[in-house]
PDB file of C-alpha atoms in Angstrom:
ATOM      1  CA  MET A   1      -0.470  12.311  -3.237  1.00  0.00           C
ATOM      2  CA  GLU A   2       1.416  14.643  -0.808  1.00  0.00           C
ATOM      3  CA  LEU A   3       1.942  14.607   2.930  1.00  0.00           C
ATOM      4  CA  ILE A   4       2.746  18.039   4.542  1.00  0.00           C
ATOM      5  CA  TYR A   5       4.120  18.281   8.152  1.00  0.00           C
ATOM      6  CA  LYS A   6       5.354  21.286  10.101  1.00  0.00           C
ATOM      7  CA  ILE A   7       8.169  21.053  12.635  1.00  0.00           C
ATOM      8  CA  GLU A   8       6.946  21.661  16.202  1.00  0.00           C
ATOM      9  CA  LYS A   9       8.989  23.197  19.192  1.00  0.00           C
ATOM     10  CA  ASN A  10       9.849  19.929  20.773  1.00  0.00           C
ATOM     11  CA  GLU A  11      11.265  18.607  17.417  1.00  0.00           C
ATOM     12  CA  VAL A  12      13.753  21.408  16.904  1.00  0.00           C
ATOM     13  CA  GLY A  13      17.341  20.114  16.416  1.00  0.00           C
ATOM     14  CA  LYS A  14      16.274  16.704  15.297  1.00  0.00           C
ATOM     15  CA  THR A  15      17.474  15.474  11.927  1.00  0.00           C
ATOM     16  CA  LEU A  16      15.114  15.456   9.087  1.00  0.00           C
ATOM     17  CA  HIS A  17      15.812  11.650   8.872  1.00  0.00           C
ATOM     18  CA  SER A  18      14.642  11.255  12.483  1.00  0.00           C
ATOM     19  CA  ILE A  19      11.352  13.111  11.774  1.00  0.00           C
ATOM     20  CA  LEU A  20      10.676  11.079   8.620  1.00  0.00           C
ATOM     21  CA  THR A  21      11.345   7.695  10.239  1.00  0.00           C
ATOM     22  CA  THR A  22      10.135   8.051  13.780  1.00  0.00           C
ATOM     23  CA  LYS A  23       7.393  10.740  13.657  1.00  0.00           C
ATOM     24  CA  LEU A  24       6.021   9.994  10.183  1.00  0.00           C
ATOM     25  CA  ASN A  25       6.951   6.322  10.356  1.00  0.00           C
ATOM     26  CA  ILE A  26       8.373   6.141   6.930  1.00  0.00           C
ATOM     27  CA  SER A  27      10.295   2.864   6.488  1.00  0.00           C
ATOM     28  CA  THR A  28      13.895   2.936   5.444  1.00  0.00           C
ATOM     29  CA  ARG A  29      13.126   1.170   2.092  1.00  0.00           C
ATOM     30  CA  LEU A  30      10.509   3.779   1.109  1.00  0.00           C
ATOM     31  CA  LEU A  31      12.655   6.572   2.431  1.00  0.00           C
ATOM     32  CA  THR A  32      15.472   5.470   0.185  1.00  0.00           C
ATOM     33  CA  LYS A  33      13.144   5.615  -2.972  1.00  0.00           C
ATOM     34  CA  LEU A  34      11.827   9.072  -1.883  1.00  0.00           C
ATOM     35  CA  ILE A  35      15.374  10.477  -1.529  1.00  0.00           C
ATOM     36  CA  LYS A  36      16.517   8.975  -4.925  1.00  0.00           C
ATOM     37  CA  ASN A  37      13.519  10.446  -6.680  1.00  0.00           C
ATOM     38  CA  GLU A  38      13.907  13.849  -4.932  1.00  0.00           C
ATOM     39  CA  LYS A  39      10.397  13.679  -3.491  1.00  0.00           C
ATOM     40  CA  ILE A  40      11.268  15.285  -0.140  1.00  0.00           C
ATOM     41  CA  LEU A  41      11.267  19.018   0.239  1.00  0.00           C
ATOM     42  CA  VAL A  42      11.768  21.402   3.199  1.00  0.00           C
ATOM     43  CA  ASN A  43      10.159  24.751   2.687  1.00  0.00           C
ATOM     44  CA  HIS A  44       9.703  23.833  -0.911  1.00  0.00           C
ATOM     45  CA  SER A  45      13.455  23.119  -1.448  1.00  0.00           C
ATOM     46  CA  PRO A  46      15.722  19.935  -1.412  1.00  0.00           C
ATOM     47  CA  TYR A  47      17.072  19.351   1.996  1.00  0.00           C
ATOM     48  CA  ASN A  48      19.815  16.898   3.411  1.00  0.00           C
ATOM     49  CA  THR A  49      18.026  14.317   5.582  1.00  0.00           C
ATOM     50  CA  LYS A  50      21.061  14.382   7.856  1.00  0.00           C
ATOM     51  CA  LYS A  51      20.695  18.076   8.736  1.00  0.00           C
ATOM     52  CA  ALA A  52      18.700  19.215  11.756  1.00  0.00           C
ATOM     53  CA  VAL A  53      15.276  20.901  11.202  1.00  0.00           C
ATOM     54  CA  ASN A  54      13.988  24.251  12.602  1.00  0.00           C
ATOM     55  CA  LEU A  55      10.792  25.492  14.160  1.00  0.00           C
ATOM     56  CA  GLY A  56       8.105  25.953  11.510  1.00  0.00           C
ATOM     57  CA  ASP A  57       9.933  24.129   8.835  1.00  0.00           C
ATOM     58  CA  CYS A  58       7.437  22.751   6.321  1.00  0.00           C
ATOM     59  CA  ILE A  59       8.188  19.166   5.151  1.00  0.00           C
ATOM     60  CA  THR A  60       6.391  18.053   1.867  1.00  0.00           C
ATOM     61  CA  ILE A  61       6.636  14.371   0.851  1.00  0.00           C
ATOM     62  CA  ASP A  62       5.480  13.522  -2.581  1.00  0.00           C
ATOM     63  CA  PHE A  63       4.380   9.786  -2.813  1.00  0.00           C
ATOM     64  CA  SER A  64       3.490   9.866  -6.547  1.00  0.00           C
ATOM     65  CA  ILE A  65       6.424   7.883  -7.653  1.00  0.00           C
ATOM     66  CA  LEU A  66       5.597   5.913 -10.858  1.00  0.00           C
ATOM     67  CA  GLU A  67       5.621   2.239 -10.415  1.00  0.00           C
ATOM     68  CA  ASP A  68       5.483  -0.733 -12.882  1.00  0.00           C
ATOM     69  CA  ASN A  69       2.221  -2.737 -12.407  1.00  0.00           C
ATOM     70  CA  ASN A  70       2.377  -4.649 -15.675  1.00  0.00           C
ATOM     71  CA  ASN A  71       2.854  -7.944 -13.732  1.00  0.00           C
ATOM     72  CA  ILE A  72      -1.086  -8.026 -13.485  1.00  0.00           C
ATOM     73  CA  VAL A  73      -3.199  -8.258 -16.569  1.00  0.00           C
ATOM     74  CA  PRO A  74      -5.873  -5.521 -16.701  1.00  0.00           C
ATOM     75  CA  THR A  75      -9.375  -6.878 -16.927  1.00  0.00           C
ATOM     76  CA  PRO A  76     -12.323  -4.572 -17.195  1.00  0.00           C
ATOM     77  CA  MET A  77     -14.989  -5.506 -14.636  1.00  0.00           C
ATOM     78  CA  LYS A  78     -17.763  -3.781 -12.619  1.00  0.00           C
ATOM     79  CA  LEU A  79     -16.286  -2.953  -9.359  1.00  0.00           C
ATOM     80  CA  ASP A  80     -18.599  -2.062  -6.377  1.00  0.00           C
ATOM     81  CA  ILE A  81     -16.355   0.769  -4.866  1.00  0.00           C
ATOM     82  CA  LEU A  82     -17.769   1.871  -1.606  1.00  0.00           C
ATOM     83  CA  TYR A  83     -15.095   4.605  -0.800  1.00  0.00           C
ATOM     84  CA  GLU A  84     -12.191   6.109  -2.545  1.00  0.00           C
ATOM     85  CA  ASP A  85      -9.732   9.064  -2.003  1.00  0.00           C
ATOM     86  CA  GLU A  86      -6.200   9.795  -3.299  1.00  0.00           C
ATOM     87  CA  TRP A  87      -4.695   7.366  -0.779  1.00  0.00           C
ATOM     88  CA  PHE A  88      -6.890   4.117  -0.982  1.00  0.00           C
ATOM     89  CA  LEU A  89     -10.026   2.636  -2.054  1.00  0.00           C
ATOM     90  CA  VAL A  90     -12.506   0.230  -0.469  1.00  0.00           C
ATOM     91  CA  VAL A  91     -14.121  -2.444  -2.759  1.00  0.00           C
ATOM     92  CA  ASN A  92     -16.891  -4.858  -2.030  1.00  0.00           C
ATOM     93  CA  LYS A  93     -15.635  -8.318  -3.141  1.00  0.00           C
ATOM     94  CA  VAL A  94     -18.258 -10.806  -4.224  1.00  0.00           C
ATOM     95  CA  SER A  95     -18.148 -14.540  -3.163  1.00  0.00           C
ATOM     96  CA  GLY A  96     -16.267 -16.730  -5.741  1.00  0.00           C
ATOM     97  CA  MET A  97     -13.745 -14.146  -6.715  1.00  0.00           C
ATOM     98  CA  PRO A  98     -10.113 -14.298  -5.597  1.00  0.00           C
ATOM     99  CA  ILE A  99      -8.126 -11.299  -4.704  1.00  0.00           C
ATOM    100  CA  HIS A 100      -4.909 -12.249  -6.329  1.00  0.00           C
ATOM    101  CA  PRO A 101      -4.216 -13.725  -9.783  1.00  0.00           C
ATOM    102  CA  SER A 102      -3.191 -17.379  -9.950  1.00  0.00           C
ATOM    103  CA  SER A 103      -2.694 -20.085 -12.383  1.00  0.00           C
ATOM    104  CA  LEU A 104      -6.377 -20.805 -12.198  1.00  0.00           C
ATOM    105  CA  HIS A 105      -7.567 -17.244 -12.046  1.00  0.00           C
ATOM    106  CA  TYR A 106      -4.916 -15.471 -14.152  1.00  0.00           C
ATOM    107  CA  THR A 107      -7.316 -12.743 -15.507  1.00  0.00           C
ATOM    108  CA  ASP A 108     -10.393 -12.814 -13.431  1.00  0.00           C
ATOM    109  CA  SER A 109      -9.249 -11.878  -9.895  1.00  0.00           C
ATOM    110  CA  LEU A 110     -10.231  -8.666  -7.999  1.00  0.00           C
ATOM    111  CA  SER A 111      -6.651  -7.367  -8.659  1.00  0.00           C
ATOM    112  CA  ASN A 112      -7.017  -7.741 -12.446  1.00  0.00           C
ATOM    113  CA  GLY A 113     -10.154  -5.449 -12.049  1.00  0.00           C
ATOM    114  CA  ILE A 114      -8.254  -2.980  -9.932  1.00  0.00           C
ATOM    115  CA  LYS A 115      -5.362  -2.840 -12.562  1.00  0.00           C
ATOM    116  CA  SER A 116      -7.939  -2.097 -15.219  1.00  0.00           C
ATOM    117  CA  TYR A 117      -9.431   0.671 -13.070  1.00  0.00           C
ATOM    118  CA  TYR A 118      -5.968   2.059 -12.206  1.00  0.00           C
ATOM    119  CA  ASP A 119      -5.255   2.230 -15.915  1.00  0.00           C
ATOM    120  CA  SER A 120      -8.479   4.099 -16.680  1.00  0.00           C
ATOM    121  CA  ILE A 121      -7.678   6.863 -14.057  1.00  0.00           C
ATOM    122  CA  GLY A 122      -4.019   7.056 -14.991  1.00  0.00           C
ATOM    123  CA  LEU A 123      -2.611   5.760 -11.882  1.00  0.00           C
ATOM    124  CA  ALA A 124       0.685   4.013 -12.263  1.00  0.00           C
ATOM    125  CA  LYS A 125       0.977   2.204  -8.878  1.00  0.00           C
ATOM    126  CA  LYS A 126       1.306  -1.317  -7.821  1.00  0.00           C
ATOM    127  CA  ILE A 127      -1.776  -3.258  -6.750  1.00  0.00           C
ATOM    128  CA  ARG A 128      -1.671  -3.381  -3.018  1.00  0.00           C
ATOM    129  CA  PRO A 129      -4.573  -5.134  -1.181  1.00  0.00           C
ATOM    130  CA  VAL A 130      -4.231  -4.409   2.448  1.00  0.00           C
ATOM    131  CA  ASN A 131      -6.421  -7.274   3.717  1.00  0.00           C
ATOM    132  CA  ARG A 132      -7.300 -10.696   2.486  1.00  0.00           C
ATOM    133  CA  LEU A 133     -10.491 -12.733   2.050  1.00  0.00           C
ATOM    134  CA  ASP A 134     -10.805 -16.222   0.946  1.00  0.00           C
ATOM    135  CA  LEU A 135     -12.267 -17.106  -2.545  1.00  0.00           C
ATOM    136  CA  GLY A 136     -15.740 -18.012  -1.083  1.00  0.00           C
ATOM    137  CA  THR A 137     -15.884 -14.973   1.141  1.00  0.00           C
ATOM    138  CA  SER A 138     -17.549 -11.700   0.366  1.00  0.00           C
ATOM    139  CA  GLY A 139     -16.717  -8.443   2.096  1.00  0.00           C
ATOM    140  CA  LEU A 140     -14.605  -5.363   2.010  1.00  0.00           C
ATOM    141  CA  VAL A 141     -11.100  -5.254   0.605  1.00  0.00           C
ATOM    142  CA  ILE A 142      -8.860  -2.171   0.992  1.00  0.00           C
ATOM    143  CA  PHE A 143      -6.397  -1.326  -1.730  1.00  0.00           C
ATOM    144  CA  ALA A 144      -3.652   1.061  -0.794  1.00  0.00           C
ATOM    145  CA  LYS A 145      -2.735   3.448  -3.672  1.00  0.00           C
ATOM    146  CA  CYS A 146       0.892   3.901  -2.401  1.00  0.00           C
ATOM    147  CA  GLU A 147       3.519   2.161  -0.312  1.00  0.00           C
ATOM    148  CA  TYR A 148       3.243   4.623   2.497  1.00  0.00           C
ATOM    149  CA  ILE A 149      -0.381   4.102   3.147  1.00  0.00           C
ATOM    150  CA  GLN A 150       0.054   0.260   2.922  1.00  0.00           C
ATOM    151  CA  GLU A 151       2.692   0.638   5.706  1.00  0.00           C
ATOM    152  CA  CYS A 152       0.337   2.689   7.825  1.00  0.00           C
ATOM    153  CA  PHE A 153      -2.454   0.104   7.616  1.00  0.00           C
ATOM    154  CA  ILE A 154       0.000  -2.816   8.366  1.00  0.00           C
ATOM    155  CA  ARG A 155       1.043  -0.958  11.571  1.00  0.00           C
ATOM    156  CA  GLN A 156      -2.660  -0.507  12.568  1.00  0.00           C
ATOM    157  CA  MET A 157      -3.218  -4.224  12.073  1.00  0.00           C
ATOM    158  CA  ALA A 158      -0.133  -5.001  14.232  1.00  0.00           C
ATOM    159  CA  ASN A 159      -1.401  -2.836  17.092  1.00  0.00           C
ATOM    160  CA  LEU A 160      -4.946  -3.939  16.611  1.00  0.00           C
ATOM    161  CA  SER A 161      -6.398  -0.400  15.845  1.00  0.00           C
ATOM    162  CA  PHE A 162      -7.339  -1.831  12.521  1.00  0.00           C
ATOM    163  CA  GLN A 163     -10.056  -4.411  13.243  1.00  0.00           C
ATOM    164  CA  LYS A 164     -11.692  -7.067  11.069  1.00  0.00           C
ATOM    165  CA  GLU A 165     -15.198  -8.274  11.661  1.00  0.00           C
ATOM    166  CA  TYR A 166     -17.047 -11.153   9.789  1.00  0.00           C
ATOM    167  CA  LEU A 167     -20.495 -12.468   9.666  1.00  0.00           C
ATOM    168  CA  CYS A 168     -20.829 -16.248   9.190  1.00  0.00           C
ATOM    169  CA  LEU A 169     -23.485 -18.872   9.289  1.00  0.00           C
ATOM    170  CA  VAL A 170     -22.558 -21.909  11.312  1.00  0.00           C
ATOM    171  CA  ASN A 171     -24.308 -25.212  11.903  1.00  0.00           C
ATOM    172  CA  GLY A 172     -26.204 -25.638  15.272  1.00  0.00           C
ATOM    173  CA  ILE A 173     -27.090 -23.438  18.131  1.00  0.00           C
ATOM    174  CA  LEU A 174     -24.173 -22.315  20.343  1.00  0.00           C
ATOM    175  CA  THR A 175     -24.587 -22.849  24.083  1.00  0.00           C
ATOM    176  CA  THR A 176     -22.264 -20.032  24.836  1.00  0.00           C
ATOM    177  CA  LYS A 177     -23.415 -16.907  22.956  1.00  0.00           C
ATOM    178  CA  THR A 178     -20.214 -14.867  23.258  1.00  0.00           C
ATOM    179  CA  GLY A 179     -16.655 -16.076  23.762  1.00  0.00           C
ATOM    180  CA  THR A 180     -13.093 -16.185  22.592  1.00  0.00           C
ATOM    181  CA  ILE A 181     -11.360 -19.113  20.832  1.00  0.00           C
ATOM    182  CA  CYS A 182      -7.586 -19.301  21.514  1.00  0.00           C
ATOM    183  CA  LEU A 183      -6.302 -22.247  19.455  1.00  0.00           C
ATOM    184  CA  PRO A 184      -3.135 -22.392  17.404  1.00  0.00           C
ATOM    185  CA  ILE A 185      -3.542 -23.045  13.691  1.00  0.00           C
ATOM    186  CA  ALA A 186      -1.209 -24.821  11.373  1.00  0.00           C
ATOM    187  CA  ARG A 187      -1.093 -26.243   7.794  1.00  0.00           C
ATOM    188  CA  LYS A 188      -2.585 -29.686   7.692  1.00  0.00           C
ATOM    189  CA  ASN A 189      -0.012 -32.385   6.873  1.00  0.00           C
ATOM    190  CA  GLY A 190      -0.071 -33.342   3.242  1.00  0.00           C
ATOM    191  CA  SER A 191      -2.008 -30.202   2.135  1.00  0.00           C
ATOM    192  CA  ILE A 192      -0.942 -26.670   0.997  1.00  0.00           C
ATOM    193  CA  ILE A 193      -4.436 -25.356   1.473  1.00  0.00           C
ATOM    194  CA  GLU A 194      -6.107 -26.892   4.480  1.00  0.00           C
ATOM    195  CA  ARG A 195      -5.547 -25.674   7.982  1.00  0.00           C
ATOM    196  CA  CYS A 196      -6.075 -27.267  11.396  1.00  0.00           C
ATOM    197  CA  VAL A 197      -5.590 -26.784  15.039  1.00  0.00           C
ATOM    198  CA  ASP A 198      -2.096 -28.004  16.137  1.00  0.00           C
ATOM    199  CA  GLU A 199      -1.058 -27.441  19.752  1.00  0.00           C
ATOM    200  CA  ASN A 200       2.559 -28.230  18.863  1.00  0.00           C
ATOM    201  CA  PHE A 201       3.355 -26.471  15.767  1.00  0.00           C
ATOM    202  CA  GLY A 202       0.472 -24.001  15.298  1.00  0.00           C
ATOM    203  CA  GLN A 203       0.578 -20.231  15.271  1.00  0.00           C
ATOM    204  CA  SER A 204      -1.209 -18.273  17.927  1.00  0.00           C
ATOM    205  CA  SER A 205      -4.786 -17.590  16.701  1.00  0.00           C
ATOM    206  CA  ILE A 206      -7.533 -15.565  18.548  1.00  0.00           C
ATOM    207  CA  THR A 207     -11.180 -15.299  17.455  1.00  0.00           C
ATOM    208  CA  HIS A 208     -13.939 -13.345  19.394  1.00  0.00           C
ATOM    209  CA  TYR A 209     -17.243 -14.462  18.514  1.00  0.00           C
ATOM    210  CA  GLU A 210     -20.919 -13.277  19.368  1.00  0.00           C
ATOM    211  CA  VAL A 211     -24.218 -14.980  18.146  1.00  0.00           C
ATOM    212  CA  THR A 212     -26.340 -12.291  16.604  1.00  0.00           C
ATOM    213  CA  LYS A 213     -29.225 -14.392  15.504  1.00  0.00           C
ATOM    214  CA  GLU A 214     -30.480 -17.940  15.731  1.00  0.00           C
ATOM    215  CA  PHE A 215     -32.562 -20.059  13.348  1.00  0.00           C
ATOM    216  CA  LYS A 216     -34.083 -23.600  13.589  1.00  0.00           C
ATOM    217  CA  ASN A 217     -30.611 -25.418  13.298  1.00  0.00           C
ATOM    218  CA  PHE A 218     -27.991 -22.780  12.491  1.00  0.00           C
ATOM    219  CA  SER A 219     -26.601 -19.555  13.791  1.00  0.00           C
ATOM    220  CA  LEU A 220     -25.514 -16.240  12.469  1.00  0.00           C
ATOM    221  CA  VAL A 221     -22.287 -15.389  14.302  1.00  0.00           C
ATOM    222  CA  LYS A 222     -20.245 -12.134  14.124  1.00  0.00           C
ATOM    223  CA  CYS A 223     -16.539 -12.872  14.510  1.00  0.00           C
ATOM    224  CA  LYS A 224     -13.679 -10.335  15.406  1.00  0.00           C
ATOM    225  CA  LEU A 225     -10.179 -11.442  14.721  1.00  0.00           C
ATOM    226  CA  GLU A 226      -7.002 -10.612  16.598  1.00  0.00           C
ATOM    227  CA  THR A 227      -4.977 -12.602  14.277  1.00  0.00           C
ATOM    228  CA  GLY A 228      -5.370 -13.273  10.593  1.00  0.00           C
ATOM    229  CA  ARG A 229      -4.557 -16.836   9.964  1.00  0.00           C
ATOM    230  CA  THR A 230      -5.614 -18.643   6.774  1.00  0.00           C
ATOM    231  CA  HIS A 231      -9.054 -20.106   7.226  1.00  0.00           C
ATOM    232  CA  GLN A 232      -8.989 -19.043  10.956  1.00  0.00           C
ATOM    233  CA  ILE A 233     -12.705 -18.640  11.445  1.00  0.00           C
ATOM    234  CA  ARG A 234     -13.485 -21.875   9.483  1.00  0.00           C
ATOM    235  CA  VAL A 235     -11.021 -23.849  11.565  1.00  0.00           C
ATOM    236  CA  HIS A 236     -12.066 -22.339  15.037  1.00  0.00           C
ATOM    237  CA  MET A 237     -15.822 -22.778  14.535  1.00  0.00           C
ATOM    238  CA  ALA A 238     -15.381 -26.262  13.303  1.00  0.00           C
ATOM    239  CA  THR A 239     -13.210 -27.099  16.257  1.00  0.00           C
ATOM    240  CA  ILE A 240     -15.857 -25.986  18.749  1.00  0.00           C
ATOM    241  CA  GLY A 241     -18.514 -28.121  16.945  1.00  0.00           C
ATOM    242  CA  HIS A 242     -20.154 -25.510  14.811  1.00  0.00           C
ATOM    243  CA  PRO A 243     -18.604 -25.582  11.291  1.00  0.00           C
ATOM    244  CA  LEU A 244     -19.422 -22.969   8.711  1.00  0.00           C
ATOM    245  CA  LEU A 245     -22.350 -23.933   6.355  1.00  0.00           C
ATOM    246  CA  ARG A 246     -20.097 -23.189   3.568  1.00  0.00           C
TER     247      ARG A 246
END
């Protein structure tokens, strides 16, 4: 789990610290861990991060720091892994399965299955789901195998280069076949789960939608999210008069 980078002409004279934090976007917290564990080499040797780099220097960063992931119980289960490499894996989550363990799902969440899988391949890393899906939602969940890749995905979600699309069945036939819903969402008073549109205290929430198929009295709608609020699609579609069937 290594990242290798060679210094280019326009980077000569910059400090190694500057290259690591600005060019490679390694967070200060992660950088501290890497330095402490001597996981950063220049030309295959330890190097002071305060020193300047030279043309052609080869930086090697090893992210295979052992991590304690015993906070999650390993539960063997059949995982539908659609893609995997040394940095991350993509798993198809079924409806009815939570991503995270909880008091009600202490051993049967997707993370429990991932912990068991990590144990089977000897990967001592924390369980890091990049995206979230509701209990009743099926779809793809990305698990980052190290902190650096998780940070990369978080930046992509922030600048919208990481896009999330959903297919949902809604009641009724939409008059406007494509559109954008911009309605702020907040937690409903008296509930820790339910969400609602709240013009005064809600967070900015943006959903782009497109009707892909129509049936007798319901529609299949593709939704693309610019924001990732809890129950965003459910709340937005209900607000425009077309609640999800489930």
